[in-house]
Coordinates of C-alpha atoms in Angstrom, one line a residue:
M773 CA -17.1 12.0 6.9
S774 CA -14.0 12.8 5.0
S775 CA -13.8 14.2 1.4
A776 CA -14.3 12.3 -1.8
H777 CA -11.6 10.0 -3.3
A778 CA -12.4 9.2 -6.8
A779 CA -9.7 6.5 -6.8
D780 CA -7.6 4.8 -4.5
P781 CA -4.0 6.2 -4.6
P782 CA -1.6 3.7 -5.8
A783 CA 0.7 4.3 -2.6
E784 CA -2.1 3.1 -0.4
E785 CA -2.9 0.2 -2.5
Q786 CA 0.7 -1.0 -2.1
I787 CA 0.2 -0.9 1.5
A788 CA -0.2 -4.5 2.9
L789 CA -4.0 -4.8 4.3
H790 CA -2.8 -5.5 8.1
R791 CA -0.9 -2.2 7.8
Q792 CA -3.8 -0.1 6.4
P793 CA -4.3 2.7 9.0
G794 CA -7.1 1.6 11.3
F795 CA -7.9 -1.8 9.9
V796 CA -6.6 -3.8 12.7
S797 CA -8.0 -1.5 15.3
F798 CA -11.3 -1.9 13.6
L799 CA -11.0 -5.8 13.3
V800 CA -10.1 -6.2 17.1
S801 CA -12.9 -3.6 18.0
R802 CA -15.6 -5.6 16.1
L803 CA -14.3 -8.9 17.3
A804 CA -14.8 -7.5 21.0
A805 CA -18.3 -6.6 20.4
V806 CA -19.1 -9.9 18.8
F807 CA -17.7 -11.5 21.6
A808 CA -19.9 -9.6 24.1
M809 CA -23.0 -10.4 21.8
Q810 CA -22.3 -14.1 21.7
I811 CA -21.6 -14.3 25.6
Q812 CA -24.7 -12.4 26.4
A813 CA -27.1 -14.4 24.1
V814 CA -26.0 -17.6 25.8
V815 CA -26.2 -16.3 29.3
V816 CA -29.6 -14.4 29.1
A817 CA -31.1 -17.5 27.4
W818 CA -30.1 -19.7 30.3
Q819 CA -31.1 -17.1 32.8
V820 CA -34.5 -16.7 31.4
Y821 CA -35.2 -20.5 31.1
A822 CA -34.2 -20.8 34.6
I823 CA -36.7 -18.3 35.7
T824 CA -39.5 -19.6 33.7
R825 CA -38.6 -23.3 32.9
D826 CA -41.0 -22.6 29.8
P827 CA -39.7 -23.3 26.3
M828 CA -41.6 -20.7 25.0
S829 CA -39.6 -18.2 26.9
L830 CA -36.7 -19.0 24.6
A831 CA -38.7 -18.2 21.5
Y832 CA -39.5 -14.8 23.4
V833 CA -36.0 -14.0 24.0
G834 CA -35.4 -14.4 20.2
L835 CA -38.5 -12.5 19.2
A836 CA -37.8 -9.4 21.6
Q837 CA -34.5 -8.7 19.8
F838 CA -35.5 -9.8 16.3
L839 CA -38.8 -7.5 16.0
P840 CA -37.2 -4.3 17.0
M841 CA -34.5 -4.8 14.7
V842 CA -36.7 -5.8 11.8
V843 CA -38.9 -2.6 12.4
L844 CA -35.9 -0.2 12.6
L845 CA -33.4 -1.5 9.9
L846 CA -34.8 0.5 6.9
P847 CA -34.6 3.7 9.1
A848 CA -31.5 2.7 10.4
G849 CA -30.1 2.3 6.9
D850 CA -31.2 5.7 6.2
L851 CA -29.4 7.3 9.1
V852 CA -26.1 5.6 8.1
D853 CA -26.1 7.2 4.6
R854 CA -27.1 10.6 6.1
F855 CA -24.9 10.7 9.0
P856 CA -21.0 9.7 10.1
R857 CA -21.3 6.1 9.9
K858 CA -18.5 5.7 12.6
R859 CA -20.5 8.0 15.3
I860 CA -23.6 5.8 14.5
L861 CA -21.7 2.6 15.4
Q862 CA -20.2 4.0 18.4
L863 CA -23.7 5.1 19.8
S864 CA -25.0 1.7 19.0
W865 CA -22.3 -0.2 20.6
G866 CA -22.8 2.4 23.6
V867 CA -26.3 1.4 23.8
Q868 CA -25.5 -2.3 23.7
G869 CA -23.0 -1.7 26.5
I870 CA -25.8 0.0 28.6
C871 CA -28.0 -2.9 27.9
S872 CA -25.1 -5.3 29.4
A873 CA -25.0 -3.1 32.4
L874 CA -28.7 -3.3 32.8
L875 CA -28.7 -7.2 32.7
L876 CA -25.7 -7.0 35.1
A877 CA -27.8 -5.1 37.5
L878 CA -30.8 -7.6 37.3
S879 CA -28.3 -10.3 37.9
L880 CA -27.0 -8.8 41.0
A881 CA -30.4 -8.1 42.3
A882 CA -31.2 -11.5 41.5
S883 CA -34.3 -10.4 39.7
E884 CA -37.0 -13.0 38.6
R885 CA -38.9 -10.4 36.6
V886 CA -38.7 -12.0 33.2
G887 CA -40.5 -9.0 31.6
A888 CA -37.4 -6.7 32.7
F889 CA -35.1 -9.0 30.8
Y890 CA -37.4 -8.9 27.7
A891 CA -37.6 -5.1 27.9
V892 CA -33.7 -5.0 28.0
L893 CA -33.4 -7.3 25.1
A894 CA -35.7 -5.0 23.0
L895 CA -33.7 -2.2 23.6
F896 CA -30.6 -4.6 22.6
G897 CA -32.6 -5.4 19.2
C898 CA -33.2 -1.5 18.6
A899 CA -29.5 -0.9 18.8
R900 CA -28.4 -3.9 16.5
A901 CA -30.5 -2.5 14.0
F902 CA -28.1 0.3 13.5
T903 CA -25.0 -2.0 14.3
G904 CA -25.2 -4.1 11.1
P905 CA -25.7 -1.4 8.2
A906 CA -23.1 0.9 9.9
L907 CA -20.3 -1.8 10.3
Q908 CA -21.1 -3.3 6.7
S909 CA -20.9 0.4 5.3
L910 CA -17.8 1.4 7.3
L911 CA -15.5 -1.1 6.0
P912 CA -15.2 0.3 2.3
N913 CA -14.5 3.6 4.1
I914 CA -11.5 2.3 5.8
V915 CA -9.5 0.0 3.1
P916 CA -8.9 0.8 -0.4
R917 CA -11.3 -0.5 -3.1
S918 CA -8.6 -2.9 -4.5
Q919 CA -8.4 -4.8 -1.1
L920 CA -12.0 -4.8 -0.1
A921 CA -12.6 -8.5 -0.9
Q922 CA -9.6 -9.6 1.1
A923 CA -10.5 -7.4 4.0
I924 CA -14.3 -8.8 4.0
A925 CA -12.8 -12.3 3.9
L926 CA -10.6 -11.8 6.8
N927 CA -13.3 -9.8 8.7
S928 CA -15.7 -12.6 8.4
S929 CA -13.4 -15.3 9.3
I930 CA -11.8 -13.4 12.4
M931 CA -15.7 -13.1 13.6
K932 CA -16.2 -16.8 13.5
I933 CA -13.6 -17.0 16.4
A934 CA -16.3 -15.2 18.5
V935 CA -18.9 -17.4 17.3
I936 CA -17.3 -20.4 18.2
G937 CA -15.5 -19.3 21.5
G938 CA -18.4 -16.8 22.6
P939 CA -21.0 -19.2 23.6
L940 CA -18.1 -21.5 25.2
L941 CA -16.9 -18.6 27.2
G942 CA -20.3 -17.3 28.2
G943 CA -20.9 -21.0 29.6
I944 CA -17.6 -20.9 31.7
L945 CA -18.2 -17.4 33.0
Y946 CA -21.7 -18.3 34.1
A947 CA -20.4 -21.4 35.8
L948 CA -17.8 -19.5 37.7
G949 CA -19.6 -16.4 38.6
G950 CA -23.2 -16.4 37.4
G951 CA -24.9 -13.9 35.2
G952 CA -23.0 -10.9 37.1
L953 CA -19.5 -12.0 36.0
A954 CA -20.7 -12.8 32.5
Y955 CA -22.5 -9.3 32.1
A956 CA -19.5 -7.5 33.5
V957 CA -17.4 -9.1 30.8
C958 CA -19.7 -8.0 28.1
L959 CA -19.7 -4.5 29.3
G960 CA -16.1 -4.7 29.5
C961 CA -15.9 -6.1 25.8
F962 CA -18.2 -3.1 24.6
A963 CA -15.9 -0.6 26.3
I964 CA -12.9 -2.2 24.6
A965 CA -14.9 -2.2 21.1
L966 CA -15.6 1.7 21.8
V967 CA -12.0 2.6 22.5
L968 CA -10.5 0.7 19.8
L969 CA -12.9 2.5 17.3
L970 CA -11.7 5.8 18.3
P971 CA -8.5 6.1 16.4
V972 CA -10.0 4.4 13.1
P973 CA -9.6 7.0 10.1
I974 CA -12.2 7.3 7.6
R975 CA -10.2 7.8 4.3
F976 CA -12.3 6.4 1.6
A977 CA -15.8 8.2 2.0
E978 CA -17.3 9.7 -1.0
A979 CA -18.8 13.3 -0.5
S980 CA -22.4 13.3 0.6
Q981 CA -25.2 13.6 -2.1
A982 CA -28.5 15.1 -1.9
L983 CA -31.2 12.4 -0.9
E984 CA -34.8 11.9 -1.5
A985 CA -37.1 14.7 0.0
T986 CA -39.3 12.3 2.2
A987 CA -38.6 10.0 4.8
W988 CA -40.5 7.1 3.2
R989 CA -38.8 7.8 -0.1
R990 CA -35.3 7.4 1.5
F991 CA -36.3 4.5 3.7
T992 CA -37.2 2.5 0.3
A993 CA -34.5 3.8 -1.9
G994 CA -32.3 0.8 -1.0
I995 CA -35.1 -1.5 -2.0
G996 CA -35.6 0.4 -5.4
Y997 CA -31.8 0.5 -5.9
I998 CA -31.4 -3.5 -5.6
R999 CA -34.3 -3.8 -7.7
R1000 CA -32.7 -2.1 -10.6
Q1001 CA -29.4 -3.8 -10.0
P1002 CA -29.8 -7.6 -11.1
I1003 CA -26.3 -8.5 -9.8
I1004 CA -27.1 -7.3 -6.3
L1005 CA -30.7 -8.7 -6.3
G1006 CA -29.7 -11.9 -7.8
A1007 CA -26.8 -12.3 -5.1
I1008 CA -29.0 -11.2 -1.9
S1009 CA -32.2 -13.4 -3.2
L1010 CA -29.9 -16.5 -3.9
D1011 CA -28.5 -16.4 -0.3
L1012 CA -32.2 -15.7 1.0
F1013 CA -33.8 -18.8 -0.6
A1014 CA -30.7 -21.1 -0.2
V1015 CA -30.5 -20.4 3.7
L1016 CA -34.5 -20.6 3.9
L1017 CA -34.6 -23.9 2.2
G1018 CA -31.5 -25.5 2.8
G1019 CA -30.5 -24.7 6.4
V1020 CA -30.4 -27.7 8.8
V1021 CA -29.2 -26.1 12.1
A1022 CA -32.4 -26.2 13.6
L1023 CA -32.7 -29.9 13.1
L1024 CA -29.2 -30.7 14.5
P1025 CA -30.8 -31.4 18.1
I1026 CA -33.2 -34.1 16.6
Y1027 CA -30.4 -35.7 14.4
A1028 CA -27.9 -35.8 17.5
Q1029 CA -30.6 -37.3 19.8
E1030 CA -32.7 -39.8 17.2
V1031 CA -30.4 -40.3 13.9
L1032 CA -26.8 -40.1 15.1
H1033 CA -27.3 -41.0 18.8
V1034 CA -24.2 -38.6 20.1
G1035 CA -25.8 -36.7 22.8
P1036 CA -25.3 -33.2 23.6
E1037 CA -21.4 -33.4 23.1
G1038 CA -22.0 -34.4 19.6
L1039 CA -24.6 -31.6 19.0
G1040 CA -21.9 -29.1 20.2
A1041 CA -19.4 -30.8 17.7
L1042 CA -21.8 -30.5 14.8
R1043 CA -22.6 -26.9 15.5
S1044 CA -19.1 -25.9 15.7
A1045 CA -18.2 -28.0 12.7
I1046 CA -20.1 -25.3 10.7
A1047 CA -18.3 -22.4 12.2
V1048 CA -14.9 -24.3 12.0
G1049 CA -15.3 -24.9 8.1
A1050 CA -16.2 -21.1 7.7
L1051 CA -13.4 -19.9 9.7
L1052 CA -10.8 -22.0 7.7
M1053 CA -12.4 -21.1 4.4
G1054 CA -12.4 -17.4 5.4
I1055 CA -8.5 -17.5 6.3
Y1056 CA -7.8 -19.0 2.9
L1057 CA -9.8 -16.5 1.1
G1058 CA -8.1 -13.8 3.0
V1059 CA -4.9 -15.1 1.9
R1060 CA -5.5 -16.2 -1.6
G1061 CA -8.8 -14.7 -2.7
I1062 CA -11.0 -15.4 -5.9
K1063 CA -9.4 -13.9 -8.8
R1064 CA -11.5 -14.9 -11.6
H1065 CA -15.2 -16.4 -12.5
A1066 CA -16.6 -14.9 -9.2
G1067 CA -20.3 -15.3 -10.0
M1068 CA -19.8 -19.0 -11.0
V1069 CA -17.9 -19.6 -8.1
M1070 CA -20.9 -18.1 -6.1
F1071 CA -23.4 -20.6 -7.7
V1072 CA -21.1 -23.5 -7.5
A1073 CA -20.4 -22.7 -3.5
V1074 CA -24.2 -22.6 -2.9
A1075 CA -24.7 -25.8 -4.7
I1076 CA -21.9 -27.7 -2.7
F1077 CA -23.9 -26.1 0.4
G1078 CA -26.9 -28.0 -0.8
I1079 CA -25.0 -31.1 -1.4
A1080 CA -23.4 -31.1 1.7
N1081 CA -26.8 -30.7 3.5
L1082 CA -28.3 -33.6 1.5
V1083 CA -25.2 -35.8 2.6
F1084 CA -26.1 -34.8 6.2
A1085 CA -29.6 -35.4 5.7
F1086 CA -28.9 -39.1 4.8
S1087 CA -26.0 -39.9 7.0
T1088 CA -26.4 -42.1 10.0
L1089 CA -22.6 -42.2 10.7
F1090 CA -21.4 -39.3 13.2
W1091 CA -17.9 -38.6 11.4
L1092 CA -19.7 -38.3 7.8
S1093 CA -22.1 -36.0 9.3
L1094 CA -19.3 -33.8 10.9
I1095 CA -17.5 -33.5 7.5
A1096 CA -20.7 -32.4 5.8
M1097 CA -21.4 -29.7 8.4
L1098 CA -17.7 -28.6 7.8
V1099 CA -18.0 -28.7 4.0
A1100 CA -21.4 -26.6 4.4
G1101 CA -19.9 -24.0 6.5
A1102 CA -17.0 -23.7 4.1
A1103 CA -19.3 -23.4 1.1
D1104 CA -21.7 -20.8 3.0
M1105 CA -18.4 -18.9 3.7
I1106 CA -17.4 -18.5 0.0
S1107 CA -20.9 -17.5 -0.7
V1108 CA -20.8 -14.8 1.8
Y1109 CA -17.7 -13.6 0.8
V1110 CA -18.5 -13.2 -3.0
R1111 CA -22.0 -11.8 -2.1
M1112 CA -20.7 -9.2 0.4
T1113 CA -17.8 -8.2 -2.0
V1114 CA -20.2 -8.0 -5.1
I1115 CA -22.8 -5.7 -3.0
Q1116 CA -20.2 -3.4 -1.5
L1117 CA -18.5 -2.9 -5.0
A1118 CA -21.8 -2.4 -7.1
T1119 CA -23.1 -0.2 -4.6
P1120 CA -22.4 3.9 -4.4
D1121 CA -21.0 4.8 -1.1
A1122 CA -24.3 7.3 -0.6
M1123 CA -26.3 4.1 -0.7
R1124 CA -24.5 1.6 1.3
G1125 CA -26.3 2.1 4.4
R1126 CA -29.7 1.6 2.8
V1127 CA -28.7 -1.5 0.6
N1128 CA -26.8 -3.0 3.3
A1129 CA -30.0 -2.5 5.8
V1130 CA -32.2 -4.5 3.1
N1131 CA -29.4 -7.0 2.8
M1132 CA -29.4 -7.6 6.5
L1133 CA -33.2 -7.6 6.6
F1134 CA -33.3 -10.5 4.2
I1135 CA -30.3 -12.3 6.0
G1136 CA -32.2 -12.0 9.5
S1137 CA -35.4 -13.0 7.8
S1138 CA -33.8 -16.1 6.1
N1139 CA -32.2 -17.3 9.2
E1140 CA -35.4 -17.0 11.4
L1141 CA -37.7 -18.3 8.6
G1142 CA -35.4 -21.1 7.7
E1143 CA -35.3 -22.4 11.3
F1144 CA -39.3 -22.1 11.2
R1145 CA -39.3 -23.9 7.9
A1146 CA -37.1 -26.7 9.2
G1147 CA -38.8 -27.1 12.5
S1148 CA -42.3 -27.2 11.2
M1149 CA -41.5 -29.4 8.2
A1150 CA -39.8 -31.9 10.7
A1151 CA -42.9 -31.9 12.8
W1152 CA -45.0 -32.7 9.7
L1153 CA -43.0 -35.0 7.8
G1154 CA -40.1 -36.0 10.2
A1155 CA -36.4 -34.6 10.5
V1156 CA -34.8 -36.8 7.7
P1157 CA -37.6 -35.9 4.9
A1158 CA -37.1 -32.1 6.0
A1159 CA -33.5 -32.0 5.7
V1160 CA -33.7 -33.9 2.4
I1161 CA -36.3 -31.4 1.0
G1162 CA -34.3 -28.6 2.1
G1163 CA -31.2 -29.7 0.3
L1164 CA -33.0 -30.4 -2.8
G1165 CA -34.7 -27.1 -2.7
T1166 CA -31.4 -25.2 -2.5
L1167 CA -30.1 -27.1 -5.5
A1168 CA -33.2 -26.1 -7.4
V1169 CA -32.9 -22.5 -6.3
V1170 CA -29.2 -22.6 -8.0
G1171 CA -30.4 -24.0 -11.1
A1172 CA -33.4 -21.3 -11.3
W1173 CA -31.2 -18.4 -10.4
M1174 CA -28.4 -19.2 -12.9
R1175 CA -31.2 -19.0 -15.6
L1176 CA -32.9 -15.9 -14.0
F1177 CA -29.6 -13.7 -13.2
P1178 CA -27.2 -14.4 -16.0
T1179 CA -25.3 -11.0 -15.2
L1180 CA -24.4 -12.4 -11.9
R1181 CA -23.3 -15.9 -13.5
R1182 CA -21.2 -14.0 -15.8
V1183 CA -19.2 -12.0 -13.1
D1184 CA -15.5 -12.6 -13.7
R1185 CA -13.4 -10.2 -11.5
F1186 CA -15.0 -8.4 -8.9
D1187 CA -14.4 -5.4 -10.7
D1188 CA -17.0 -6.6 -13.2
A1189 CA -19.6 -5.9 -10.5
S1190 CA -18.6 -2.0 -10.0
R1191 CA -21.2 0.6 -11.0

């Protein structure tokens, strides 16, 4: 990595974000990779279910990718802090491209060996464990510190384009040419991502520091650092419990069929509304940003997320439910924007890989466990009580965390979070 920069040169800070060397190339490369992941996720789930006709096979599709990623995240964070992050990201995307090629080969051979699909997905999950920490740690090395918050907002919002359009494009590609065409496009997207990443310069990396002697101490250093930093611990744990308790995505099929009576088209609209709300808010934050009271803004955003989910829980009107999901997506984007900016600014560059690995571990766990919480509670109590309890739980967490983490609540400007 490049030599240390004690401070961002004023001349570089005066350059508009989109003109910063390598930023647009990095953004488009990541967009191509996320499109590939979204397309592949839809197509492989469809293929596996078509082979097995067993709903549990869809659970195994997720599990095959999730378990290797969880196991490897902490070691991945350590490697990201010890070796060039750009190189690690290139290798990770390269392995994911190989996975797309393997799925392409299975499709062309009309293979019905579902175990082979799971094996490829497990390899894909291993590669994703390195992608996350490398990506999150690389962005602060590309743009000046003063433009990091804006870069995070634009990066997050543009990725929503792939989240919205990727599944739709995957379905169209599968309908036109089957899995072979879809995986060929995924392979092409990963190739584009790798090519566009090549010219991205690493200009704001700090000098490497001596790391802990043993592998275990290196792996767990990120956890230890987070525990000693109440701003980071508060931001990560607030998101963890808010999503764990308040998420209603797993309940959308039940609401669409039994409460709102809108069918699959309505279900798709509800899921898209979340992403559209996040996209619009991300664009706004990328242009305007948050100048003051960042900590309180984060708490208010999470509270609005909980209130929007409560409105959705009680709503029997499709248009009202759609607005509630739109607001929930926008509020979640504000929370993500503040959390990621605070974490990046409060973490030394030499620790970013390991801290971001822990953050990703919490995010992944909260999403998976949140869907399990919602589904199991709906099975026991019904969908509406499950959604109501989740929304109330989110509001309770906001109140408790404001008392437990006053340092986070008092963060005014993002620079206040700096180490």
